[in-house]
């Protein structure tokens, strides 16, 4: 319990620190002007796409490019309507001259700024929030796993966890691919603003109730007991406490604010809340199931980042991550563009929740070892957290060196699996780790009810 409270405090402190750091990066650019990288100001109408690339958000022709038709007439075309095979004239984000120039400039800047505060700040931001989310979700999951049953009628039901079976692990990459590709079709080809808004609102509604549930859980940890529910939502079989309701009201206010502003701070608050709740409420029943899930999503991540462009003409993962205006990712300010707007690095919530589910299982295994007197510290959790942090550092370094989006699970999965397997081997506990199975309360309750009926 004390560890959970400490991690809440550390996460809040990190969030506040990096919010301040990100907001201090901002500066204003006069209306109607554009600031070039050398600091000089130009009139926005003098923006040259040959020199500067696609038209920015503060330009009247943002998301458009200029073409000359067969009759020699110049006209404006939407970038989304451009033929996938090209050609891509200046002003189009796929223009080869622009891509080569941008890549060279980015690599040079990365080399020059890698060890400056400007270069380190977004990477440290990513590392701090991601690792603290996994640590907090894992430790809170252990608290729910080891806490004594509440005496309040119905209170314990609110803490039930969805246990993943082996067949669920096999289906994870398939269902994830179907969802990702569906979103790609919506954002790449349909272009309907109403559909995009519906997707955003659906995700935000889930974030609102998740935020409320997290607030209720935090109050439970502070009190040291589970709060008695006011009522149960029948269809979803969810118990609701007064603190859940108060938290959801606050979450709804943030939801409206996000829809109006798309503020990155609110995005991260919802993203952190969603990640932590996922780690508390979704668990793997054993190490083998967790490993199968990780390996399946390892292949999934590599294909959709590296292989999808050759198949579908666009990087599906990047298209969805940039297109969905909802908290499906954490955002880390890295620079300010010529319009005076923040630009961001991103980390998908799946890169937190997926490895976090496996790490949370290892944290529960630590609790079993400590309960039996075979360990005095959370050694599996500690080793897995170090491996997770090192994998994120590797991801960032490769991304900066090659200036290309990286599938984080490509690095996270080998690090975490190798670390946990190596530790089990060194301690002589491989057989015990693989044999341990967390009992599913729902299955036990069903069997108990069936026995009573007989």
Coordinates of C-alpha atoms in Angstrom, one line a residue:
X1 CA 0.0 0.0 0.0
X2 CA 2.8 2.4 0.9
X3 CA 4.5 1.6 -2.4
X4 CA 1.3 2.4 -4.3
X5 CA 0.9 5.7 -2.6
X6 CA 4.6 6.6 -3.2
X7 CA 4.3 5.8 -6.9
X8 CA 1.2 7.9 -7.2
X9 CA 3.2 10.8 -5.7
X10 CA 6.1 10.2 -8.0
X11 CA 3.9 10.0 -11.1
X12 CA 2.1 13.2 -10.1
X13 CA 5.5 15.0 -9.5
X14 CA 6.9 13.8 -12.9
X15 CA 3.7 14.9 -14.6
X16 CA 3.8 18.4 -13.1
X17 CA 7.5 18.8 -13.8
X18 CA 7.3 17.8 -17.5
X19 CA 4.1 19.8 -18.0
X20 CA 6.0 22.9 -16.8
X21 CA 9.0 22.0 -19.0
X22 CA 6.7 21.6 -22.0
X23 CA 4.7 24.7 -21.5
X24 CA 7.9 26.8 -21.0
X25 CA 9.1 25.7 -24.5
X26 CA 6.2 27.7 -26.1
X27 CA 6.6 31.1 -27.6
X28 CA 4.3 33.3 -29.7
X29 CA 4.7 34.0 -33.4
X30 CA 3.0 37.2 -34.7
X31 CA -0.3 36.5 -36.6
X32 CA 0.3 36.2 -40.3
X33 CA 4.0 35.3 -39.8
X34 CA 6.0 32.2 -40.0
X35 CA 9.3 31.7 -38.1
X36 CA 12.0 29.8 -40.0
X37 CA 14.5 27.5 -38.1
X38 CA 17.1 30.3 -38.2
X39 CA 14.8 32.5 -36.2
X40 CA 13.8 34.9 -39.0
X41 CA 10.2 35.8 -39.6
X42 CA 8.5 35.8 -43.0
X43 CA 5.0 36.7 -44.1
X44 CA 2.9 33.5 -44.2
X45 CA 1.9 34.3 -47.8
X46 CA 5.6 34.2 -48.7
X47 CA 5.9 30.6 -47.5
X48 CA 7.9 28.6 -50.1
X49 CA 7.0 24.9 -50.1
X50 CA 10.2 24.1 -52.2
X51 CA 12.4 25.4 -49.3
X52 CA 10.2 24.8 -46.3
X53 CA 8.0 21.7 -47.2
X54 CA 4.2 21.3 -46.7
X55 CA 2.1 24.3 -45.8
X56 CA 1.8 24.6 -42.0
X57 CA -1.4 24.9 -39.9
X58 CA -1.2 28.7 -39.8
X59 CA -1.2 28.8 -43.6
X60 CA -4.6 29.1 -45.5
X61 CA -3.6 26.2 -47.7
X62 CA -2.7 23.8 -44.9
X63 CA -3.3 20.1 -46.0
X64 CA -3.3 21.2 -49.6
X65 CA -0.7 21.3 -52.4
X66 CA -0.5 23.1 -55.7
X67 CA -0.7 21.2 -59.0
X68 CA -0.8 22.2 -62.7
X69 CA -3.3 20.4 -64.8
X70 CA -3.1 19.5 -68.5
X71 CA -4.2 22.9 -69.7
X72 CA -1.5 24.6 -67.6
X73 CA -3.9 25.9 -65.0
X74 CA -2.7 26.0 -61.4
X75 CA -5.1 24.7 -58.8
X76 CA -5.1 23.4 -55.2
X77 CA -5.7 19.8 -54.3
X78 CA -6.2 18.1 -50.9
X79 CA -3.3 16.0 -49.8
X80 CA -5.6 13.2 -48.9
X81 CA -6.9 13.1 -52.5
X82 CA -3.5 12.8 -54.0
X83 CA -2.8 9.6 -56.0
X84 CA -0.9 7.1 -53.8
X85 CA 1.6 6.4 -56.6
X86 CA 2.5 10.1 -57.1
X87 CA 3.9 12.2 -58.5
X88 CA 4.4 14.3 -55.3
X89 CA 5.2 18.0 -56.1
X90 CA 6.5 20.5 -53.6
X91 CA 4.0 21.1 -50.8
X92 CA 3.1 17.4 -50.6
X93 CA 4.5 15.6 -47.5
X94 CA 5.7 12.7 -49.8
X95 CA 7.7 15.0 -52.0
X96 CA 11.1 13.2 -52.4
X97 CA 13.3 16.3 -52.2
X98 CA 11.5 17.5 -49.1
X99 CA 11.8 14.0 -47.4
X100 CA 15.5 13.8 -48.2
X101 CA 16.2 17.4 -46.9
X102 CA 14.0 16.8 -43.8
X103 CA 15.7 13.5 -43.0
X104 CA 19.2 15.0 -43.3
X105 CA 18.3 18.1 -41.2
X106 CA 16.7 15.9 -38.5
X107 CA 19.7 13.6 -38.2
X108 CA 22.0 16.6 -37.9
X109 CA 19.8 18.2 -35.2
X110 CA 19.6 14.9 -33.3
X111 CA 23.4 14.5 -33.3
X112 CA 23.9 18.1 -32.2
X113 CA 21.2 18.2 -29.5
X114 CA 21.1 14.6 -28.3
X115 CA 22.8 15.4 -25.0
X116 CA 21.4 18.9 -24.5
X117 CA 18.3 19.6 -22.4
X118 CA 16.3 20.3 -25.6
X119 CA 17.2 16.9 -26.9
X120 CA 16.9 14.9 -23.6
X121 CA 13.7 16.5 -22.3
X122 CA 11.2 14.6 -24.5
X123 CA 13.1 11.3 -24.0
X124 CA 13.2 11.7 -20.2
X125 CA 9.5 12.7 -20.3
X126 CA 8.7 9.5 -22.2
X127 CA 10.9 7.3 -19.9
X128 CA 9.5 8.8 -16.7
X129 CA 5.8 8.5 -17.5
X130 CA 5.9 5.1 -19.2
X131 CA 8.0 3.4 -16.4
X132 CA 6.0 5.0 -13.6
X133 CA 2.7 3.9 -15.2
X134 CA 3.9 0.3 -15.5
X135 CA 5.3 0.3 -11.9
X136 CA 2.1 1.9 -10.5
X137 CA -0.3 -0.4 -12.3
X138 CA 1.8 -3.5 -11.3
X139 CA 2.0 -2.5 -7.7
X140 CA -1.6 -1.5 -7.4
X141 CA -2.5 -4.9 -9.0
X142 CA -0.4 -6.6 -6.3
X143 CA -2.3 -4.7 -3.6
X144 CA -5.6 -5.8 -5.1
X145 CA -4.2 -9.3 -5.4
X146 CA -3.1 -9.6 -1.8
X147 CA -5.6 -7.4 0.1
X148 CA -7.9 -9.2 2.6
X149 CA -11.5 -9.6 1.5
X150 CA -13.6 -6.6 2.5
X151 CA -16.4 -7.0 5.0
X152 CA -18.6 -4.6 3.1
X153 CA -21.2 -6.5 1.1
X154 CA -20.4 -6.3 -2.6
X155 CA -17.3 -4.2 -2.1
X156 CA -14.9 -7.0 -3.1
X157 CA -16.6 -7.5 -6.4
X158 CA -15.6 -4.0 -7.5
X159 CA -12.0 -5.2 -7.5
X160 CA -12.4 -8.2 -9.7
X161 CA -9.8 -8.6 -12.5
X162 CA -10.3 -9.9 -16.0
X163 CA -8.0 -12.9 -16.4
X164 CA -6.5 -13.6 -19.8
X165 CA -6.5 -17.2 -20.9
X166 CA -4.1 -18.7 -23.5
X167 CA -6.7 -18.5 -26.3
X168 CA -7.1 -14.7 -25.5
X169 CA -3.3 -14.3 -26.0
X170 CA -3.5 -15.9 -29.4
X171 CA -6.4 -13.6 -30.5
X172 CA -4.7 -10.4 -29.2
X173 CA -2.7 -9.7 -32.4
X174 CA -5.6 -10.6 -34.7
X175 CA -8.2 -8.4 -32.9
X176 CA -5.6 -5.6 -32.6
X177 CA -4.8 -5.8 -36.3
X178 CA -8.5 -5.7 -37.2
X179 CA -9.1 -2.6 -35.0
X180 CA -6.0 -0.8 -36.3
X181 CA -6.8 -1.5 -39.9
X182 CA -10.4 -0.3 -39.5
X183 CA -9.2 3.0 -38.0
X184 CA -6.7 3.3 -40.8
X185 CA -9.4 2.9 -43.4
X186 CA -11.6 5.5 -41.6
X187 CA -8.8 8.1 -41.3
X188 CA -7.0 7.5 -44.6
X189 CA -9.9 7.0 -47.1
X190 CA -13.3 7.8 -45.7
X191 CA -12.4 11.2 -44.4
X192 CA -15.8 11.8 -42.8
X193 CA -15.4 14.3 -39.9
X194 CA -18.5 12.9 -38.2
X195 CA -17.0 9.3 -38.1
X196 CA -13.8 10.7 -36.8
X197 CA -15.7 12.6 -34.1
X198 CA -17.7 9.5 -33.1
X199 CA -14.5 7.5 -32.7
X200 CA -13.0 10.3 -30.6
X201 CA -16.1 10.7 -28.4
X202 CA -16.3 6.9 -27.9
X203 CA -12.7 6.7 -26.6
X204 CA -13.2 9.8 -24.5
X205 CA -16.3 8.4 -22.8
X206 CA -14.3 5.3 -21.8
X207 CA -11.5 7.6 -20.6
X208 CA -14.1 9.5 -18.5
X209 CA -15.3 6.5 -16.6
X210 CA -11.8 5.0 -16.3
X211 CA -10.7 8.3 -14.7
X212 CA -13.5 8.0 -12.2
X213 CA -12.7 4.4 -11.4
X214 CA -9.1 5.3 -10.8
X215 CA -10.1 8.1 -8.4
X216 CA -12.2 5.6 -6.5
X217 CA -9.3 3.1 -6.4
X218 CA -6.9 5.8 -5.1
X219 CA -9.3 6.6 -2.3
X220 CA -9.5 2.9 -1.4
X221 CA -5.7 2.8 -1.2
X222 CA -5.5 5.9 0.9
X223 CA -8.2 4.5 3.3
X224 CA -6.7 1.0 3.2
X225 CA -10.1 -0.5 2.6
X226 CA -12.5 -1.0 -0.3
X227 CA -15.4 1.4 -0.4
X228 CA -18.9 0.0 -0.2
X229 CA -20.6 0.5 -3.6
X230 CA -23.8 2.6 -4.0
X231 CA -25.2 0.5 -6.8
X232 CA -24.3 -2.0 -9.5
X233 CA -24.5 -1.3 -13.3
X234 CA -26.4 -4.5 -14.3
X235 CA -25.4 -5.0 -17.9
X236 CA -21.7 -4.4 -17.2
X237 CA -21.7 -6.0 -13.7
X238 CA -19.8 -3.0 -12.3
X239 CA -20.1 -1.7 -8.8
X240 CA -20.1 2.1 -8.5
X241 CA -19.0 4.1 -5.4
X242 CA -19.5 7.7 -4.6
X243 CA -15.8 8.4 -5.3
X244 CA -16.2 6.8 -8.8
X245 CA -19.1 9.2 -9.5
X246 CA -17.2 12.3 -8.3
X247 CA -14.1 11.2 -10.3
X248 CA -16.2 10.6 -13.4
X249 CA -17.8 14.1 -13.1
X250 CA -14.3 15.6 -13.1
X251 CA -13.4 13.3 -16.0
X252 CA -16.4 14.5 -18.0
X253 CA -15.3 18.1 -17.5
X254 CA -11.9 17.2 -18.8
X255 CA -13.5 15.3 -21.7
X256 CA -15.4 18.5 -22.8
X257 CA -12.2 20.6 -22.4
X258 CA -10.3 18.1 -24.6
X259 CA -12.8 18.1 -27.3
X260 CA -12.7 21.9 -27.5
X261 CA -8.9 22.3 -27.2
X262 CA -7.2 19.0 -27.9
X263 CA -4.8 19.9 -25.1
X264 CA -1.8 17.6 -24.7
X265 CA -1.9 17.8 -20.9
X266 CA -5.5 16.4 -20.7
X267 CA -4.5 13.8 -23.3
X268 CA -1.7 12.6 -21.1
X269 CA -3.9 12.6 -17.9
X270 CA -6.5 10.4 -19.7
X271 CA -3.7 8.2 -21.3
X272 CA -2.0 7.6 -17.9
X273 CA -5.4 6.8 -16.3
X274 CA -6.3 4.4 -19.1
X275 CA -2.9 2.6 -18.9
X276 CA -2.9 2.3 -15.1
X277 CA -6.5 1.0 -15.1
X278 CA -5.7 -1.5 -17.8
X279 CA -2.9 -3.0 -15.7
X280 CA -5.1 -3.2 -12.6
X281 CA -8.1 -4.7 -14.4
X282 CA -6.5 -7.0 -17.0
X283 CA -4.1 -9.8 -15.9
X284 CA -2.5 -12.8 -17.4
X285 CA -3.2 -16.1 -15.5
X286 CA 0.4 -17.4 -16.0
X287 CA 3.8 -16.6 -17.4
X288 CA 3.3 -18.7 -20.6
X289 CA 0.1 -16.9 -21.5
X290 CA 1.9 -13.5 -21.0
X291 CA 4.8 -14.6 -23.1
X292 CA 2.5 -15.8 -25.9
X293 CA 0.8 -12.4 -25.8
X294 CA 4.0 -10.5 -25.9
X295 CA 5.5 -12.6 -28.8
X296 CA 2.3 -12.3 -30.9
X297 CA 2.2 -8.5 -30.4
X298 CA 5.9 -8.3 -31.1
X299 CA 5.2 -9.6 -34.6
X300 CA 2.1 -7.4 -34.9
X301 CA 4.0 -4.2 -34.0
X302 CA 6.9 -4.9 -36.5
X303 CA 4.5 -5.6 -39.4
X304 CA 2.3 -2.6 -38.9
X305 CA 5.2 -0.2 -38.5
X306 CA 7.8 -1.6 -41.0
X307 CA 5.7 -3.8 -43.4
X308 CA 2.4 -2.0 -43.8
X309 CA 3.7 0.8 -46.1
X310 CA 4.8 -1.8 -48.7
X311 CA 1.3 -3.5 -48.6
X312 CA -1.0 -0.5 -48.1
X313 CA 1.0 2.4 -49.4
X314 CA 1.2 4.1 -46.0
X315 CA 2.6 3.4 -42.5
X316 CA -0.7 2.2 -40.9
X317 CA 0.5 2.6 -37.3
X318 CA 1.8 6.1 -37.8
X319 CA -1.3 7.2 -39.8
X320 CA -3.6 6.0 -37.0
X321 CA -1.5 7.4 -34.2
X322 CA -1.4 10.9 -35.8
X323 CA -5.0 10.7 -37.1
X324 CA -7.0 9.7 -34.0
X325 CA -7.6 12.8 -32.0
X326 CA -8.2 10.9 -28.7
X327 CA -6.0 9.8 -25.8
X328 CA -4.6 6.6 -27.4
X329 CA -1.0 7.7 -26.9
X330 CA 1.1 9.8 -24.6
X331 CA 2.5 13.0 -26.1
X332 CA 5.9 14.5 -25.2
X333 CA 6.7 18.1 -26.4
X334 CA 10.0 18.2 -28.3
X335 CA 10.0 21.5 -30.2
X336 CA 8.0 24.5 -31.4
X337 CA 7.2 24.9 -35.1
X338 CA 7.2 28.0 -37.2
X339 CA 3.5 28.8 -36.3
X340 CA 4.4 28.8 -32.6
X341 CA 2.7 25.4 -31.9
X342 CA 4.3 22.5 -29.9
X343 CA 5.4 19.5 -31.8
X344 CA 5.4 16.1 -30.1
X345 CA 7.0 12.7 -29.8
X346 CA 4.5 9.9 -29.1
X347 CA 4.3 6.6 -27.3
X348 CA 1.2 4.4 -27.9
X349 CA -0.6 3.2 -24.8
X350 CA -0.2 -0.4 -26.0
X351 CA 3.6 0.0 -25.5
X352 CA 2.8 0.5 -21.8
X353 CA -0.2 -1.8 -21.2
X354 CA 1.0 -4.9 -23.2
X355 CA 4.4 -5.3 -21.5
X356 CA 2.8 -4.0 -18.3
X357 CA 0.4 -7.0 -18.1
X358 CA 3.3 -9.4 -18.2
X359 CA 5.4 -7.3 -15.7
X360 CA 2.3 -7.1 -13.4
X361 CA 2.2 -10.9 -13.3
X362 CA 5.9 -11.0 -12.3
X363 CA 5.0 -8.5 -9.5
X364 CA 2.3 -10.9 -8.3
X365 CA 4.9 -13.8 -8.4
X366 CA 7.1 -11.7 -6.2
X367 CA 4.2 -11.4 -3.7
X368 CA 3.8 -15.2 -3.7
X369 CA 7.6 -15.6 -3.1
X370 CA 7.5 -13.1 -0.2
X371 CA 4.4 -14.8 1.2
X372 CA 6.2 -18.1 1.3
X373 CA 9.4 -16.7 2.7
X374 CA 11.5 -17.4 -0.4
X375 CA 12.1 -13.7 -1.1
X376 CA 12.3 -10.4 0.9
X377 CA 12.1 -8.0 -2.0
X378 CA 10.2 -7.6 -5.3
X379 CA 13.2 -8.8 -7.3
X380 CA 11.3 -9.9 -10.4
X381 CA 9.4 -6.6 -10.7
X382 CA 12.7 -4.7 -10.2
X383 CA 14.6 -6.6 -12.9
X384 CA 11.6 -6.4 -15.3
X385 CA 11.3 -2.6 -14.7
X386 CA 15.0 -2.1 -15.3
X387 CA 14.7 -4.1 -18.6
X388 CA 11.6 -2.1 -19.6
X389 CA 13.4 1.2 -19.0
X390 CA 16.5 0.0 -21.0
X391 CA 14.2 -1.1 -23.8
X392 CA 12.7 2.4 -24.0
X393 CA 16.1 4.0 -24.0
X394 CA 17.1 1.7 -26.9
X395 CA 14.0 2.6 -28.8
X396 CA 14.6 6.3 -28.4
X397 CA 18.3 6.0 -29.4
X398 CA 17.5 4.0 -32.6
X399 CA 14.7 6.5 -33.4
X400 CA 17.1 9.4 -33.1
X401 CA 19.9 7.8 -35.0
X402 CA 17.8 6.7 -38.0
X403 CA 15.1 9.4 -37.7
X404 CA 12.3 6.9 -38.2
X405 CA 9.4 5.7 -36.2
X406 CA 10.2 2.5 -34.3
X407 CA 7.9 -0.3 -33.1
X408 CA 8.7 -0.1 -29.4
X409 CA 7.7 -3.7 -28.8
X410 CA 10.5 -4.7 -31.1
X411 CA 12.8 -3.8 -28.2
X412 CA 10.6 -4.1 -25.2
X413 CA 9.6 -7.8 -25.7
X414 CA 13.1 -9.2 -26.0
X415 CA 14.4 -7.1 -23.0
X416 CA 11.5 -8.0 -20.7
X417 CA 11.3 -11.7 -21.6
X418 CA 15.1 -12.2 -21.5
X419 CA 15.3 -10.4 -18.1
X420 CA 12.5 -12.4 -16.4
X421 CA 13.7 -15.7 -17.9
X422 CA 17.3 -15.0 -17.0
X423 CA 16.4 -14.2 -13.4
X424 CA 14.3 -17.3 -13.0
X425 CA 17.2 -19.4 -14.4
X426 CA 19.7 -17.9 -12.1
X427 CA 17.4 -18.4 -9.1
X428 CA 16.6 -21.9 -10.2
X429 CA 12.9 -21.1 -10.3
X430 CA 12.1 -21.7 -14.0
X431 CA 9.8 -24.6 -13.3
X432 CA 8.0 -22.9 -10.5
X433 CA 7.4 -19.7 -12.5
X434 CA 6.0 -21.6 -15.5
X435 CA 3.8 -23.8 -13.3
X436 CA 2.3 -21.0 -11.2
X437 CA -1.2 -20.1 -12.2
X438 CA -3.2 -17.2 -10.7
X439 CA -6.7 -18.5 -9.8
X440 CA -9.6 -16.8 -11.7
X441 CA -12.1 -15.6 -9.2
X442 CA -14.9 -15.7 -11.7
X443 CA -14.2 -19.3 -12.5
X444 CA -14.0 -20.1 -8.8
X445 CA -17.3 -18.3 -8.1
X446 CA -19.0 -20.1 -11.0
X447 CA -17.8 -23.5 -9.7
X448 CA -18.9 -22.6 -6.2
X449 CA -22.3 -21.6 -7.4
X450 CA -22.6 -24.8 -9.5
X451 CA -21.7 -26.9 -6.5
X452 CA -24.3 -25.2 -4.3
X453 CA -27.0 -25.7 -7.0
X454 CA -26.3 -29.4 -7.0

